[in-house]
Amino acid sequence: MKIPKESIPDCYKYAKAAYDGKITADEATFKIHEKHGIKVGSAKDYPKLFKVLISGEGSLWGLSSYTYDCFLDSIYKDYGKVQLDKSLNTLMHLIKKYEGDKVGSKRKMRLVYEKYIKLV
């Protein structure tokens, strides 16, 4: 199932709320699932992605470059340049990891990275 782009800002909102302790990750997953019809297995990736981008720990792939773009834009607005820089370091680590593990490049992900690295 292709996730509608209009859903991604809301996914960020719920993922951030889970990270901030306002709701649990399971509640964020359920809200994303209920509100946007995203399968639970896919909905759980959004709180995980937020945590990975903020903390720099763990890894997650399989989400669209649009999702990464939206999340990074919101992270920049919500947390500023220092956190964006940390999130971009995490993103580049993921890009290199997955380019090394799989055949092919992550060109779209690199374009997202290049868009935001100019801000820090």
mmCIF file of C-alpha atoms in Angstrom, residues 31-120:
data_model
loop_
_atom_site.group_PDB
_atom_site.id
_atom_site.type_symbol
_atom_site.label_atom_id
_atom_site.label_comp_id
_atom_site.label_asym_id
_atom_site.label_seq_id
_atom_site.Cartn_x
_atom_site.Cartn_y
_atom_site.Cartn_z
ATOM 1 C CA LYS A 31 -3.827 6.495 15.891
ATOM 2 C CA ILE A 32 -1.928 6.455 12.591
ATOM 3 C CA HIS A 33 -3.639 3.210 11.641
ATOM 4 C CA GLU A 34 -7.117 4.412 12.592
ATOM 5 C CA LYS A 35 -6.909 7.910 11.150
ATOM 6 C CA HIS A 36 -5.126 7.101 7.893
ATOM 7 C CA GLY A 37 -5.911 3.443 7.251
ATOM 8 C CA ILE A 38 -2.224 2.559 7.251
ATOM 9 C CA LYS A 39 -1.612 -1.079 8.162
ATOM 10 C CA VAL A 40 -0.406 -1.514 11.734
ATOM 11 C CA GLY A 41 2.851 -3.077 10.558
ATOM 12 C CA SER A 42 3.623 0.023 8.514
ATOM 13 C CA ALA A 43 2.200 2.500 11.041
ATOM 14 C CA LYS A 44 4.651 1.310 13.705
ATOM 15 C CA ASP A 45 7.555 2.452 11.522
ATOM 16 C CA TYR A 46 6.795 6.140 12.052
ATOM 17 C CA PRO A 47 7.444 6.269 15.821
ATOM 18 C CA LYS A 48 10.545 4.134 15.210
ATOM 19 C CA LEU A 49 11.794 6.480 12.497
ATOM 20 C CA PHE A 50 11.349 9.514 14.700
ATOM 21 C CA LYS A 51 13.275 7.866 17.525
ATOM 22 C CA VAL A 52 16.099 6.824 15.183
ATOM 23 C CA LEU A 53 16.406 10.314 13.676
ATOM 24 C CA ILE A 54 16.338 12.052 17.060
ATOM 25 C CA SER A 55 18.514 9.664 19.067
ATOM 26 C CA GLY A 56 20.833 8.438 16.325
ATOM 27 C CA GLU A 57 20.380 4.904 17.628
ATOM 28 C CA GLY A 58 19.047 1.984 15.647
ATOM 29 C CA SER A 59 18.181 1.791 12.001
ATOM 30 C CA LEU A 60 15.099 1.713 9.880
ATOM 31 C CA TRP A 61 14.546 1.725 6.183
ATOM 32 C CA GLY A 62 11.764 1.139 3.721
ATOM 33 C CA LEU A 63 10.054 4.505 4.069
ATOM 34 C CA SER A 64 9.812 6.970 1.222
ATOM 35 C CA SER A 65 12.208 9.812 0.641
ATOM 36 C CA TYR A 66 9.180 12.096 1.022
ATOM 37 C CA THR A 67 8.728 10.746 4.562
ATOM 38 C CA TYR A 68 12.351 11.479 5.429
ATOM 39 C CA ASP A 69 12.010 14.933 3.874
ATOM 40 C CA CYS A 70 8.886 15.724 5.890
ATOM 41 C CA PHE A 71 10.348 14.397 9.140
ATOM 42 C CA LEU A 72 13.609 16.318 8.700
ATOM 43 C CA ASP A 73 11.741 19.513 7.880
ATOM 44 C CA SER A 74 9.646 19.141 11.021
ATOM 45 C CA ILE A 75 12.666 18.230 13.150
ATOM 46 C CA TYR A 76 14.388 21.387 11.942
ATOM 47 C CA LYS A 77 11.348 23.511 12.787
ATOM 48 C CA ASP A 78 10.761 21.847 16.172
ATOM 49 C CA TYR A 79 14.340 21.330 17.388
ATOM 50 C CA GLY A 80 16.658 23.584 15.375
ATOM 51 C CA LYS A 81 19.979 23.230 13.607
ATOM 52 C CA VAL A 82 21.833 21.189 16.209
ATOM 53 C CA GLN A 83 19.259 18.403 16.172
ATOM 54 C CA LEU A 84 18.922 18.588 12.398
ATOM 55 C CA ASP A 85 22.674 18.078 12.097
ATOM 56 C CA LYS A 86 22.489 15.036 14.364
ATOM 57 C CA SER A 87 19.530 13.661 12.386
ATOM 58 C CA LEU A 88 21.382 14.212 9.106
ATOM 59 C CA ASN A 89 24.399 12.325 10.447
ATOM 60 C CA THR A 90 22.065 9.461 11.254
ATOM 61 C CA LEU A 91 20.515 9.636 7.805
ATOM 62 C CA MET A 92 23.907 9.556 6.079
ATOM 63 C CA HIS A 93 24.930 6.597 8.214
ATOM 64 C CA LEU A 94 21.757 4.791 7.097
ATOM 65 C CA ILE A 95 22.358 5.683 3.445
ATOM 66 C CA LYS A 96 25.899 4.314 3.549
ATOM 67 C CA LYS A 97 24.795 1.214 5.429
ATOM 68 C CA TYR A 98 22.071 0.355 2.975
ATOM 69 C CA GLU A 99 24.114 1.187 -0.099
ATOM 70 C CA GLY A 100 26.708 -1.236 1.252
ATOM 71 C CA ASP A 101 24.167 -3.959 2.055
ATOM 72 C CA LYS A 102 22.184 -3.783 -1.162
ATOM 73 C CA VAL A 103 22.919 -3.301 -4.816
ATOM 74 C CA GLY A 104 22.144 0.224 -5.993
ATOM 75 C CA SER A 105 22.307 3.711 -4.684
ATOM 76 C CA LYS A 106 19.971 5.667 -2.475
ATOM 77 C CA ARG A 107 19.945 8.660 -4.817
ATOM 78 C CA LYS A 108 16.637 10.086 -3.596
ATOM 79 C CA MET A 109 17.755 9.809 0.012
ATOM 80 C CA ARG A 110 21.020 11.558 -0.836
ATOM 81 C CA LEU A 111 19.021 14.380 -2.448
ATOM 82 C CA VAL A 112 17.034 14.784 0.783
ATOM 83 C CA TYR A 113 20.294 14.854 2.735
ATOM 84 C CA GLU A 114 21.787 17.471 0.390
ATOM 85 C CA LYS A 115 18.685 19.643 0.724
ATOM 86 C CA TYR A 116 19.007 19.866 4.523
ATOM 87 C CA ILE A 117 22.777 19.838 4.988
ATOM 88 C CA LYS A 118 22.771 23.364 3.553
ATOM 89 C CA LEU A 119 20.803 24.513 6.607
ATOM 90 C CA VAL A 120 23.370 23.437 9.189
#
